[in-house]
Coordinates of C-alpha atoms in Angstrom, one line a residue:
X1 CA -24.0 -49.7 45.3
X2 CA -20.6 -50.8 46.8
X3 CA -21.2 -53.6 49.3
X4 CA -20.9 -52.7 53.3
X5 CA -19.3 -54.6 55.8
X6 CA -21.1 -56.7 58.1
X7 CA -23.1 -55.2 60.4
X8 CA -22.3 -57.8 63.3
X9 CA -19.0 -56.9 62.7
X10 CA -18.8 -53.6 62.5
X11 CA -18.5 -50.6 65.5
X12 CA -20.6 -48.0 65.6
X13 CA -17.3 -45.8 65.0
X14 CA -16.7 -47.9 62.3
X15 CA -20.1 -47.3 60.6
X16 CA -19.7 -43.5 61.6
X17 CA -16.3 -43.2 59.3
X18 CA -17.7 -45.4 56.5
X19 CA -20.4 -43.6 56.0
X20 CA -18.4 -40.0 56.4
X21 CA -16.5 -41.2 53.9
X22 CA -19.1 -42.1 51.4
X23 CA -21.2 -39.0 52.0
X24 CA -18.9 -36.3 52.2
X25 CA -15.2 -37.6 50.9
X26 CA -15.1 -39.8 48.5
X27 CA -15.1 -37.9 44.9
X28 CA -16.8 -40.4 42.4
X29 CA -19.5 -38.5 40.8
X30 CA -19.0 -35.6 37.9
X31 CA -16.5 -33.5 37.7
X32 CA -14.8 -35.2 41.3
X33 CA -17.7 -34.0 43.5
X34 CA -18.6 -35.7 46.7
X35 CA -22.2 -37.4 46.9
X36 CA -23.4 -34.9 49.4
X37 CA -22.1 -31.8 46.7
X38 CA -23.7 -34.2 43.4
X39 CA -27.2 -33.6 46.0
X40 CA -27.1 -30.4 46.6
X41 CA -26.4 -29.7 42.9
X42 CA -29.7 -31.2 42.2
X43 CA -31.5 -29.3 45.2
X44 CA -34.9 -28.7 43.0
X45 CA -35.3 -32.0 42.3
X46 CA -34.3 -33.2 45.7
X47 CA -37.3 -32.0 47.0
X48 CA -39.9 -33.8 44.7
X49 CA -38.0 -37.1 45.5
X50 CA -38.4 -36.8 48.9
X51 CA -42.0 -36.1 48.6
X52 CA -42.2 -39.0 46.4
X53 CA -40.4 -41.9 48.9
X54 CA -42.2 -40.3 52.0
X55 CA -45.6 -39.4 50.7
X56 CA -46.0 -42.1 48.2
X57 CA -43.9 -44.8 49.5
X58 CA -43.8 -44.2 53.4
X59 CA -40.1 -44.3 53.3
X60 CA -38.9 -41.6 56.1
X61 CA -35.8 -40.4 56.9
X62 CA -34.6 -38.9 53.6
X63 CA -34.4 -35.4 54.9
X64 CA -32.6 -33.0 53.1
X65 CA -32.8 -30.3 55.9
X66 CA -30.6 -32.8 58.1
X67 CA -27.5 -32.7 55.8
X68 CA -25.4 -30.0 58.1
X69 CA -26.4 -31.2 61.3
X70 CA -25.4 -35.5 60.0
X71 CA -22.0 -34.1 58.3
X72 CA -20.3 -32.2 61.8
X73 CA -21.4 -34.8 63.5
X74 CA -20.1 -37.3 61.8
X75 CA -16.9 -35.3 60.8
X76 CA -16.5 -34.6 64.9
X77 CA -16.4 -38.7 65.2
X78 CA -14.4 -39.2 62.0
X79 CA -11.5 -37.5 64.0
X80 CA -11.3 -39.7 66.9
X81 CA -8.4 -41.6 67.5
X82 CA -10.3 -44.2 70.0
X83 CA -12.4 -46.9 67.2
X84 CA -14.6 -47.8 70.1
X85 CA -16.0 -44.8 71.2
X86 CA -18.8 -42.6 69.2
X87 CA -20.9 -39.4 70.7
X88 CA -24.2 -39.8 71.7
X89 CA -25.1 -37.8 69.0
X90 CA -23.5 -39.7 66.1
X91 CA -24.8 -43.0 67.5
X92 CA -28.6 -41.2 67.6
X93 CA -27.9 -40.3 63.8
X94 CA -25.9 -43.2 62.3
X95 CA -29.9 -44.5 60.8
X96 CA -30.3 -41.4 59.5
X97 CA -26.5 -41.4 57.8
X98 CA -27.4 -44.7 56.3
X99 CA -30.4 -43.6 54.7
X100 CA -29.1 -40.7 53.3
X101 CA -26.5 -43.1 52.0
X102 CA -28.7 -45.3 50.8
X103 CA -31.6 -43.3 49.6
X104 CA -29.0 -40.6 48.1
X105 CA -27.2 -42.7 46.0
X106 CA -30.2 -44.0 44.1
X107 CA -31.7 -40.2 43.8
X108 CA -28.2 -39.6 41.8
X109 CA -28.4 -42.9 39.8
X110 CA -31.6 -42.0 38.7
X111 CA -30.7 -38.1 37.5
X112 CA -27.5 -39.4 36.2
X113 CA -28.7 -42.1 34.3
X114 CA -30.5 -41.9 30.9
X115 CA -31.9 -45.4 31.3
X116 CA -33.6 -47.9 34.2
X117 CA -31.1 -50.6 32.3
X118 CA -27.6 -49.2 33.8
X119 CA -28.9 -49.7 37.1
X120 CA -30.4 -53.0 36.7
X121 CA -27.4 -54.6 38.4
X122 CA -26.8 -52.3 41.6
X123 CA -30.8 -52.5 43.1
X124 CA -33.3 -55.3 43.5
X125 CA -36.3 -55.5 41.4
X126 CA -38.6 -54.3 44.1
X127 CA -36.2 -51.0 44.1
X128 CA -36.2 -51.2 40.3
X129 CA -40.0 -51.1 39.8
X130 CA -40.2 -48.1 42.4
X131 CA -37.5 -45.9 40.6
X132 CA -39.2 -47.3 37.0
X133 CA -42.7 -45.8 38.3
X134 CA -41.1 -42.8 39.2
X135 CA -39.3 -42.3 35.9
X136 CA -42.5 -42.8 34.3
X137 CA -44.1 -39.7 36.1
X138 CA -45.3 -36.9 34.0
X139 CA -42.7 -34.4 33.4
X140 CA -42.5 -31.2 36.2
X141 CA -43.8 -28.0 35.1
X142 CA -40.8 -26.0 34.4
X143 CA -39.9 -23.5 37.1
X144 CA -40.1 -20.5 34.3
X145 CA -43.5 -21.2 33.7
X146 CA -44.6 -21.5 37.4
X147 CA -46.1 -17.8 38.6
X148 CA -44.4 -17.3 42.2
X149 CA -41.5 -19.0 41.1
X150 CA -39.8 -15.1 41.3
X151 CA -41.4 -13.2 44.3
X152 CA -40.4 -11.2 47.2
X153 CA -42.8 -9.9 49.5
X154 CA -42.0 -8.2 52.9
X155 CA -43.8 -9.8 55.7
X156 CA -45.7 -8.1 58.9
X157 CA -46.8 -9.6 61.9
X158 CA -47.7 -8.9 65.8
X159 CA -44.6 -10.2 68.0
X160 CA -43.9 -10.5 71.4
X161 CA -40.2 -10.4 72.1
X162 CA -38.6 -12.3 74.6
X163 CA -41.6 -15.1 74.4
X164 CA -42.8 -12.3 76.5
X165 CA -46.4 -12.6 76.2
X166 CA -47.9 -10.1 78.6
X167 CA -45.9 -7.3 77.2
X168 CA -46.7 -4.7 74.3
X169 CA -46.7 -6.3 71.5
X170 CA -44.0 -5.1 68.2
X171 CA -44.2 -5.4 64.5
X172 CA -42.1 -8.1 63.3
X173 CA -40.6 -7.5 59.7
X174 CA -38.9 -10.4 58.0
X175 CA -38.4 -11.1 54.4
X176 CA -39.9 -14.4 51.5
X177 CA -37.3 -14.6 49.0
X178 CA -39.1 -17.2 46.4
X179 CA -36.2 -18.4 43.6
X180 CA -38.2 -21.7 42.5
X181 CA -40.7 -23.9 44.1
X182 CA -38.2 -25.3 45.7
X183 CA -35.9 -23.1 46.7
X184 CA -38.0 -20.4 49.2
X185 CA -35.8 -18.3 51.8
X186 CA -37.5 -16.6 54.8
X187 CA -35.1 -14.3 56.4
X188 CA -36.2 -13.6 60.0
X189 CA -36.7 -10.3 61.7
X190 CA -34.2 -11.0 64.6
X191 CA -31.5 -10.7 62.0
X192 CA -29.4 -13.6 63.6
X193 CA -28.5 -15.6 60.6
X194 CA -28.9 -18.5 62.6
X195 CA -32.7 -17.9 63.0
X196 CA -33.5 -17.7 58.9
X197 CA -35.5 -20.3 57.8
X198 CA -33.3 -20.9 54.6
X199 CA -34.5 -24.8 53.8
X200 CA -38.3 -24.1 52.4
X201 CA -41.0 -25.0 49.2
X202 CA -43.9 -23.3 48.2
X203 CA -47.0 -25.3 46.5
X204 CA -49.6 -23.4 44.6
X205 CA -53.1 -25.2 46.0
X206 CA -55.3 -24.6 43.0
X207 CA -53.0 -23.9 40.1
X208 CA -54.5 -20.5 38.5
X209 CA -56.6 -17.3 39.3
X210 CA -57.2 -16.9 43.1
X211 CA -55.5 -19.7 44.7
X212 CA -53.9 -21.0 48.2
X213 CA -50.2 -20.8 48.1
X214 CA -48.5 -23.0 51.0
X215 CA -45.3 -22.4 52.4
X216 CA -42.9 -24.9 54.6
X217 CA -40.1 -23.5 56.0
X218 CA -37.1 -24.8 58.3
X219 CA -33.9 -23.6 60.2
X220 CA -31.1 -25.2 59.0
X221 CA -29.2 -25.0 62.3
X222 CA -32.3 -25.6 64.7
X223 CA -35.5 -27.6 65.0
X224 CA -37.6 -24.2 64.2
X225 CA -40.2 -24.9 61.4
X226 CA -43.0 -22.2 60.1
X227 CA -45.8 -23.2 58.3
X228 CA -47.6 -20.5 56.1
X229 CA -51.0 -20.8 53.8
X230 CA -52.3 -17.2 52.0
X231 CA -54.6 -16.3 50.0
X232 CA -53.8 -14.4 46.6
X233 CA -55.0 -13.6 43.1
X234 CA -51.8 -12.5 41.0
X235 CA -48.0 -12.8 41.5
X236 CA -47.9 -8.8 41.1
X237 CA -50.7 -7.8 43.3
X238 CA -49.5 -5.3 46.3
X239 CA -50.7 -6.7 49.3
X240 CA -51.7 -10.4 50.8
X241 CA -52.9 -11.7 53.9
X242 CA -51.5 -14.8 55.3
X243 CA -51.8 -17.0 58.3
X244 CA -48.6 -19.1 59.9
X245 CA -48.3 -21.7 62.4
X246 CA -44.8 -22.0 64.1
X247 CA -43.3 -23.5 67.1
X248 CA -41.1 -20.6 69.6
X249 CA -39.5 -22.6 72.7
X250 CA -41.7 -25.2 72.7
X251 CA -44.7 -22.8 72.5
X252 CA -47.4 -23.5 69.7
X253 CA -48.1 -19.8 68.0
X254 CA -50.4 -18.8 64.9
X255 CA -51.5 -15.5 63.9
X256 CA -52.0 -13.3 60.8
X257 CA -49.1 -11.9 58.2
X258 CA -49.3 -9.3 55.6
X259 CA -47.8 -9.9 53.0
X260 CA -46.2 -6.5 51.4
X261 CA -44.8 -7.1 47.4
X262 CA -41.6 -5.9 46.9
X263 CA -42.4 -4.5 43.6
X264 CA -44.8 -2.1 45.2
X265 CA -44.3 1.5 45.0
X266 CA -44.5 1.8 48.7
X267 CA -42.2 -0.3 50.3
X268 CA -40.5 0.6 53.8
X269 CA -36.7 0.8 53.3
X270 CA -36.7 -0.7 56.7
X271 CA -34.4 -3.8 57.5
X272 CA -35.6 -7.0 58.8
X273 CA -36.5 -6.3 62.6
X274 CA -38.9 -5.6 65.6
X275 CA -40.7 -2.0 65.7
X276 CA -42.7 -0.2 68.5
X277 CA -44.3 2.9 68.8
X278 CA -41.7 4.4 71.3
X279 CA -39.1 4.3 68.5
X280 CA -41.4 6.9 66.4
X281 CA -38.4 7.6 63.1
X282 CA -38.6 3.8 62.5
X283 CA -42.0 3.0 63.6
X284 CA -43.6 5.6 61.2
X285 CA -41.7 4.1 58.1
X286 CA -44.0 1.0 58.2
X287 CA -47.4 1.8 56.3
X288 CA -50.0 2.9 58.4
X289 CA -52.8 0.5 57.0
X290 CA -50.4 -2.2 57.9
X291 CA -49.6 -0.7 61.5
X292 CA -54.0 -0.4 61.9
X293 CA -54.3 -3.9 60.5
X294 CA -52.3 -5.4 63.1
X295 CA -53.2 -3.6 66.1
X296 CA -55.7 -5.6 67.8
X297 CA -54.1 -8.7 69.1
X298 CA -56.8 -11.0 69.6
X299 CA -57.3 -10.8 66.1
X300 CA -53.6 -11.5 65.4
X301 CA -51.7 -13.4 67.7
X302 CA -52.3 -16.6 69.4
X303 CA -50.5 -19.0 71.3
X304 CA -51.9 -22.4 72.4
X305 CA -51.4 -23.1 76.1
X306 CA -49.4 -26.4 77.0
X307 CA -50.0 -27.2 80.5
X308 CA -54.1 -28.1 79.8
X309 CA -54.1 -32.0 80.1
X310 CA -57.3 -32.5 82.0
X311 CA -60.9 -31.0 81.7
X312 CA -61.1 -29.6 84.9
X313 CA -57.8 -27.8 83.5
X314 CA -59.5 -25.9 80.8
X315 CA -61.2 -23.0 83.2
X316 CA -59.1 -21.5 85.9
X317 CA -61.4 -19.2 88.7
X318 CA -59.2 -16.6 89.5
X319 CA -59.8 -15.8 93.6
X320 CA -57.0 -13.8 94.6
X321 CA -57.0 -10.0 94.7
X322 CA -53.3 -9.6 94.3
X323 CA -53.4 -12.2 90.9
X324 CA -56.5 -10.4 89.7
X325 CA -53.9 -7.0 90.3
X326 CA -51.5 -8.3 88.4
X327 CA -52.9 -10.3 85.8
X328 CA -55.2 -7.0 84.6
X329 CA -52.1 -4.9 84.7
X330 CA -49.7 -7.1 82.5
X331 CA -52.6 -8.7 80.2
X332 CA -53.7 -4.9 79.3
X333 CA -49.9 -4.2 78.5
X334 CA -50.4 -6.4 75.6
X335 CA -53.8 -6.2 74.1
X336 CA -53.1 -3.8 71.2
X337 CA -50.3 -2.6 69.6
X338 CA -49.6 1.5 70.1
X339 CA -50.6 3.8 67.3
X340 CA -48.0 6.7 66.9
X341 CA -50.2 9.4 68.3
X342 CA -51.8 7.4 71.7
X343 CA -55.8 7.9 71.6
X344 CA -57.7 9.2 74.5
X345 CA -61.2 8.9 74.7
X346 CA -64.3 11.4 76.7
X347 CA -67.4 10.3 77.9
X348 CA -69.8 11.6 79.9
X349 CA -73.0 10.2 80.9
X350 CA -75.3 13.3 80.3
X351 CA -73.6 14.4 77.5
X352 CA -76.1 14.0 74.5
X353 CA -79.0 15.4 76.8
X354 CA -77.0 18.5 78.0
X355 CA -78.5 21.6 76.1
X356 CA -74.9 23.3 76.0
X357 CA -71.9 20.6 74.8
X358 CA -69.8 23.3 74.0
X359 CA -69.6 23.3 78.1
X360 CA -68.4 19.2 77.5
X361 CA -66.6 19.8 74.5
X362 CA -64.2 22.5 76.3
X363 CA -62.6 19.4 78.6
X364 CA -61.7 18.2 75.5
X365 CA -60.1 21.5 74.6
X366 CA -58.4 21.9 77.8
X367 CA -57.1 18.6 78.2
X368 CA -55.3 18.3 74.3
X369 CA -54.0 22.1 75.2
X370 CA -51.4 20.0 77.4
X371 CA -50.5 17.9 74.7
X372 CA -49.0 20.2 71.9
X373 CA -45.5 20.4 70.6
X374 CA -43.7 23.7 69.9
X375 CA -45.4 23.5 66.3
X376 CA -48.6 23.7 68.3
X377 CA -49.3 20.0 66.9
X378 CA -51.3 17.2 68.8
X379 CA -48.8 15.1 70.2
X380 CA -52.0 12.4 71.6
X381 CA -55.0 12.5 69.8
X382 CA -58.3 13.5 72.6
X383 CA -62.0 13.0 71.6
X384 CA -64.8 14.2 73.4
X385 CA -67.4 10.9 72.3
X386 CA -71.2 12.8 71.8
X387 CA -72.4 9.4 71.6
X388 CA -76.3 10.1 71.8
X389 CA -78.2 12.4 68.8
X390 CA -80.9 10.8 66.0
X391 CA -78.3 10.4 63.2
X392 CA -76.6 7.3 65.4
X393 CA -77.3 3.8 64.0
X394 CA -76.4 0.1 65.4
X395 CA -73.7 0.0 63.1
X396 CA -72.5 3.6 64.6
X397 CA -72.7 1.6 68.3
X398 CA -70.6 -1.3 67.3
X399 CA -68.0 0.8 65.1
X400 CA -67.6 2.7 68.3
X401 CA -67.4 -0.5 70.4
X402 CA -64.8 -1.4 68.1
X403 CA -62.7 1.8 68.4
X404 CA -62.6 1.3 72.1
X405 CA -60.4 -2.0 71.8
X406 CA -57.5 0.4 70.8
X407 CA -57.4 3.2 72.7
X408 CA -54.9 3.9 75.4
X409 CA -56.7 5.9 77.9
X410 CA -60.7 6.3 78.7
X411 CA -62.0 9.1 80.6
X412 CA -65.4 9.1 82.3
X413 CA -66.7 12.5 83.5
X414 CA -69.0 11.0 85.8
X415 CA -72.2 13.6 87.3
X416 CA -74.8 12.2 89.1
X417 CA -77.5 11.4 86.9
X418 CA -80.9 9.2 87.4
X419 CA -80.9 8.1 84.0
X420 CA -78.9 4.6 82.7
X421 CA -75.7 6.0 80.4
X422 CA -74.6 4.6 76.8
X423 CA -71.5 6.3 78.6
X424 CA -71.4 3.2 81.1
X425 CA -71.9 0.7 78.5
X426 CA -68.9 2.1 76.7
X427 CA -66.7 2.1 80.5
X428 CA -67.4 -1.6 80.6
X429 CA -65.8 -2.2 77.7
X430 CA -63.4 0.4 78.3
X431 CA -62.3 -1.8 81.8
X432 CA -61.1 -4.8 79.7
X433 CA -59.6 -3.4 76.4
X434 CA -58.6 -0.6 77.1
X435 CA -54.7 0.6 78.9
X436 CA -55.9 3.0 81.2
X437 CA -59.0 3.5 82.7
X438 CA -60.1 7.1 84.4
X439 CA -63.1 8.1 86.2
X440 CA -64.0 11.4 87.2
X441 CA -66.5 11.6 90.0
X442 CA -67.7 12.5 93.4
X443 CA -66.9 9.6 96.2
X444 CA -70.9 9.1 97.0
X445 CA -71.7 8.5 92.9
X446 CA -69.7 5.3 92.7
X447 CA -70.5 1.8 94.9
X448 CA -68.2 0.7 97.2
X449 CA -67.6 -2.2 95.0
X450 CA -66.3 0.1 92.2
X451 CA -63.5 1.7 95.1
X452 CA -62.7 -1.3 95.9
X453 CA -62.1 -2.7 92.0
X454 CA -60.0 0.4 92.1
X455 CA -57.6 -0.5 95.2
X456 CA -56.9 -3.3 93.5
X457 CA -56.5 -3.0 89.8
X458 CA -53.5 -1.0 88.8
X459 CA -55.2 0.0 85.2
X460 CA -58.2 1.8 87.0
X461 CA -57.8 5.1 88.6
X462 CA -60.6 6.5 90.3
X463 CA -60.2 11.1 91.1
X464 CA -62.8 12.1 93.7
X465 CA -63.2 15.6 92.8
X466 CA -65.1 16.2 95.9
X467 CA -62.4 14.5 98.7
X468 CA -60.9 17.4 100.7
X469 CA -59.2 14.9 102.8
X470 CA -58.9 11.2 102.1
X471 CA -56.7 10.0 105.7
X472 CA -60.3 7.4 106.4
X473 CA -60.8 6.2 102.9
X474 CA -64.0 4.2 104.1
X475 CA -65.1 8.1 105.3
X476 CA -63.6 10.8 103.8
X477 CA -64.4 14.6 104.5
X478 CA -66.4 15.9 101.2
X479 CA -67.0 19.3 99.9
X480 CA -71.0 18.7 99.1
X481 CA -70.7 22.4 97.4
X482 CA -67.9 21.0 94.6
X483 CA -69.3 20.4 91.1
X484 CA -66.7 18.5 88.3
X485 CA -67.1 22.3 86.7
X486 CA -66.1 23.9 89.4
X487 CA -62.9 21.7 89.9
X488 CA -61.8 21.4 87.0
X489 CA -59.4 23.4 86.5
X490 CA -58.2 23.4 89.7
X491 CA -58.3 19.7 90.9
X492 CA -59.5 17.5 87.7
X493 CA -57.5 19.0 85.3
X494 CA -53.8 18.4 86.2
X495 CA -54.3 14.9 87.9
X496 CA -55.4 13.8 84.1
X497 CA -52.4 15.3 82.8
X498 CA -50.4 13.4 85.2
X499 CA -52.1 10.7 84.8
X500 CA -51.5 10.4 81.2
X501 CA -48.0 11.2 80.7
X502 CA -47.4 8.3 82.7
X503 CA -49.2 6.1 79.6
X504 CA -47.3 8.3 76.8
X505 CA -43.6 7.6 75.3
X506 CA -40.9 10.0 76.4
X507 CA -40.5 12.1 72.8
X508 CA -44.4 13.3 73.4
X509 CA -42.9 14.3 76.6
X510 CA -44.4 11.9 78.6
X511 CA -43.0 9.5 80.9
X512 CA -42.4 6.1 79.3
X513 CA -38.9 4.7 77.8
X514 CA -38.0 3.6 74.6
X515 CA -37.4 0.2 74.4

């Protein structure tokens, strides 16, 4: 290794141009390349002996993903014309430099050279024996041989633009380009080349059959890093499912990924992006298993909160009306992400003991008559739930329980009744997961409590079907004749249709922008 000048002697600026100079000018290795170029020749193997000085020898700072950001740097110093003066910048990375040096002129030597004896005279013995147990490692597996050394897959995940987290969520498609072990590419649905994570390795957990594969990944121009783990059984099966782990403005976020194989038969021609329901032509090119599989977001998305330093930090009693308001309205906005067709959901607390559900069933009818296109085709999909007969089961309660999380509207067609309502249970529910919540009733057959929930919570609408006149909202003149049959048409009906094209995208006619 050439010798250095003294340290006590040298500037910083000094130290910034010799080591420019060694790293990316001079031409002494094959074929006239610079050191940094004789490196990135040997990329593959650059990984492995970085693993080995940092995980076997605890020597850090031998990062190849720091290569650009140490070379302008350094080249932006190089060009100064004042020998005392050096950017903050280059002085925070002139350790770095030197390691890279240092550490980077060995990891040639030792690819270069056939045998430990040529080198004898440029390291000391305690360098010597470190490089000598390394030569003596067992031999890599050759990439050829290795079974995701050659993949592509397509990637699908639940994304929140913007760091936006209280808004409807989008499908993020990006892309896993796998050329070697060592060499994995993820480009990035924001199709900035800038945000690709092109620095990346991929290490098989178990080898053969069903294994863990584990993915690193790095921006080369920022301090983004993703961390992936997946479980799969065969290079050439169609679909995966992954986890990652990633940092997004200094936000901690994890969630679920599908991973699509290129190979497949079905995969979207769609580019690298972010997809919503309101943009139906692209939306609907992404599988619909994959769009189902990631609509709920609590089993998709997370994001650890940051300001929790305390215990008495962990739980946060919310007292205010106007933060309850809000809170409700935006946190709904992002629970689940929009199916193509928005769902609407019926119940009615008497409905399984009415005698004559053709009478129930005909609100569904009426209502989905408003929602056809010229082709007479449902533009929303509206179910009438008969939630109580003898062939129900358990399981038939949960799976509905279930269904609820996703829809976009819930309707309650609310008659007085003396008798306790699977049709309540299910308007619970309906209150937290659901968009849009509707209740159809007359003003005496809800508590006051329930109005006031209403006033205040911008997800829950409340029609009185018996108000004629609402100027005293704590007493109201009531028709005590009106049945929800007998207003239906007249009063219930269109206030639902107004009510939900205000919850539906523009090109189902409703009221909502594309975004």
């Amino acid at each position: 290794m050439p010798n250095t000048p003294n340290e006590r002697t040298e500037t910083p600026l000094q130290k910034a141009k010799r080591l420019y100079s060694a790293i990316f000018v001079d031409s002494v290795y094959d074929e006239g390349s610079t050191l940094i170029e004789a490196i990135k020749n040997r990329e593959g193997e650059l990984y492995m002996f970085h693993d080995w000085l940092s995980l076997e020898h605890k020597i850090y700072g031998f990062q190849p993903s720091t290569v650009s950001t140490i070379s302008t740097t350094l080249k932006k110093d190089n060009v100064k014309k004042d020998d005392d003066e050096i950017s903050a910048d280059g002085a925070r990375l002139l350790p770095r430099a030197e390691t890279l040096y240092t550490y980077g002129t060995i990891f040639i030597d030792i690819f270069d050279l056939q045998t430990i004896q040529k080198i004898e005279k440029k390291y000391t013995p305690f360098i010597l024996h470190e490089i000598n147990s390394y030569l003596k490692q067992e031999p890599q597996t050759s990439i050829a041989s290795l079974p995701y050394a050659n993949c592509e897959w397509d990637l699908y995940f639940l994304y929140y633009k913007n760091n936006n987290y209280r808004t409807e969520p989008f499908i993020g498609k990006a892309h896993l380009i796998v050329n070697g072990y060592n060499n994995v590419k993820l480009l990035n649905a924001s199709m900035s080349p800038d945000e690709d994570y092109t620095i990346g390795r991929l290490i098989d957990l178990y080898g053969s059959g069903s294994t863990i594969l584990s993915f690193d990944l790095q921006c080369e121009h920022s301090a983004r890093n993703l961390h992936i783990k997946l479980y799969i059984d065969e290079p050439t099966q169609e679909i995966a499912i992954g986890e990652y782990i990633s940092t997004e403005s200094r936000h901690i976020q994890a969630g679920r990924i599908v991973f699509h194989n290129r190979q497949s038969n079905m995969v979207s021609p769609l580019p690298c992006g972010y997809y919503s329901f309101r943009d139906k032509e692209k939306f609907t090119q992404i599988h619909p298993q994959i769009r189902k599989f990631l609509t709920i977001r609590a089993y998709n998305f997370l994001i650890l909160p940051k300001d929790i330093s305390k215990l008495d930090n962990l739980n946060h009693p919310v007292n205010d009306d106007e933060l309850i308001s809000n809170y409700l309205h935006y946190a709904k906005n992002a629970l689940f992400l929009e199916r193509v067709l928005p769902e609407v959901w019926i119940s009615a607390p008497v409905s399984g003991s009415n005698p004559n559900l053709d009478v129930w069933r005909k609100f569904e009818v009426d209502l989905q008559r408003n929602f056809l296109n010229t082709k007479g085709e449902k533009t929303i999909f509206i179910r009438f739930m008969d939630h109580i007969s003898k062939k129900n089961t358990l399981e038939r309660y949960y799976a509905d329980i279930e269904r609820l999380k996703s829809k976009r509207v819930f309707i309650l067609l609310n008659e007085k009744t003396d008798k306790v309502s699977y049709s309540y249970l299910q308007w619970g529910i309906a209150s937290i997961h659901c968009k849009r919540v509707l209740i159809v009733t007359r003003y005496e057959d809800i508590s006051p409590r329930i109005r006031h929930l209403a006033s205040i919570d911008t997800s829950l609408k409340v029609i009185f079907y018996d108000v004629i006149n609402m100027e005293d909202l704590n007493n109201p003149k009531l028709d005590p004749s009106a049945t929800l049959h007998s207003k239906w048409e007249d009063v219930i009906l269109p206030q639902l249709v107004e009510e939900i094209k205000d919850f539906i995208p523009k090109y189902i006619d409703g009221n909502m922008k594309i975004l």
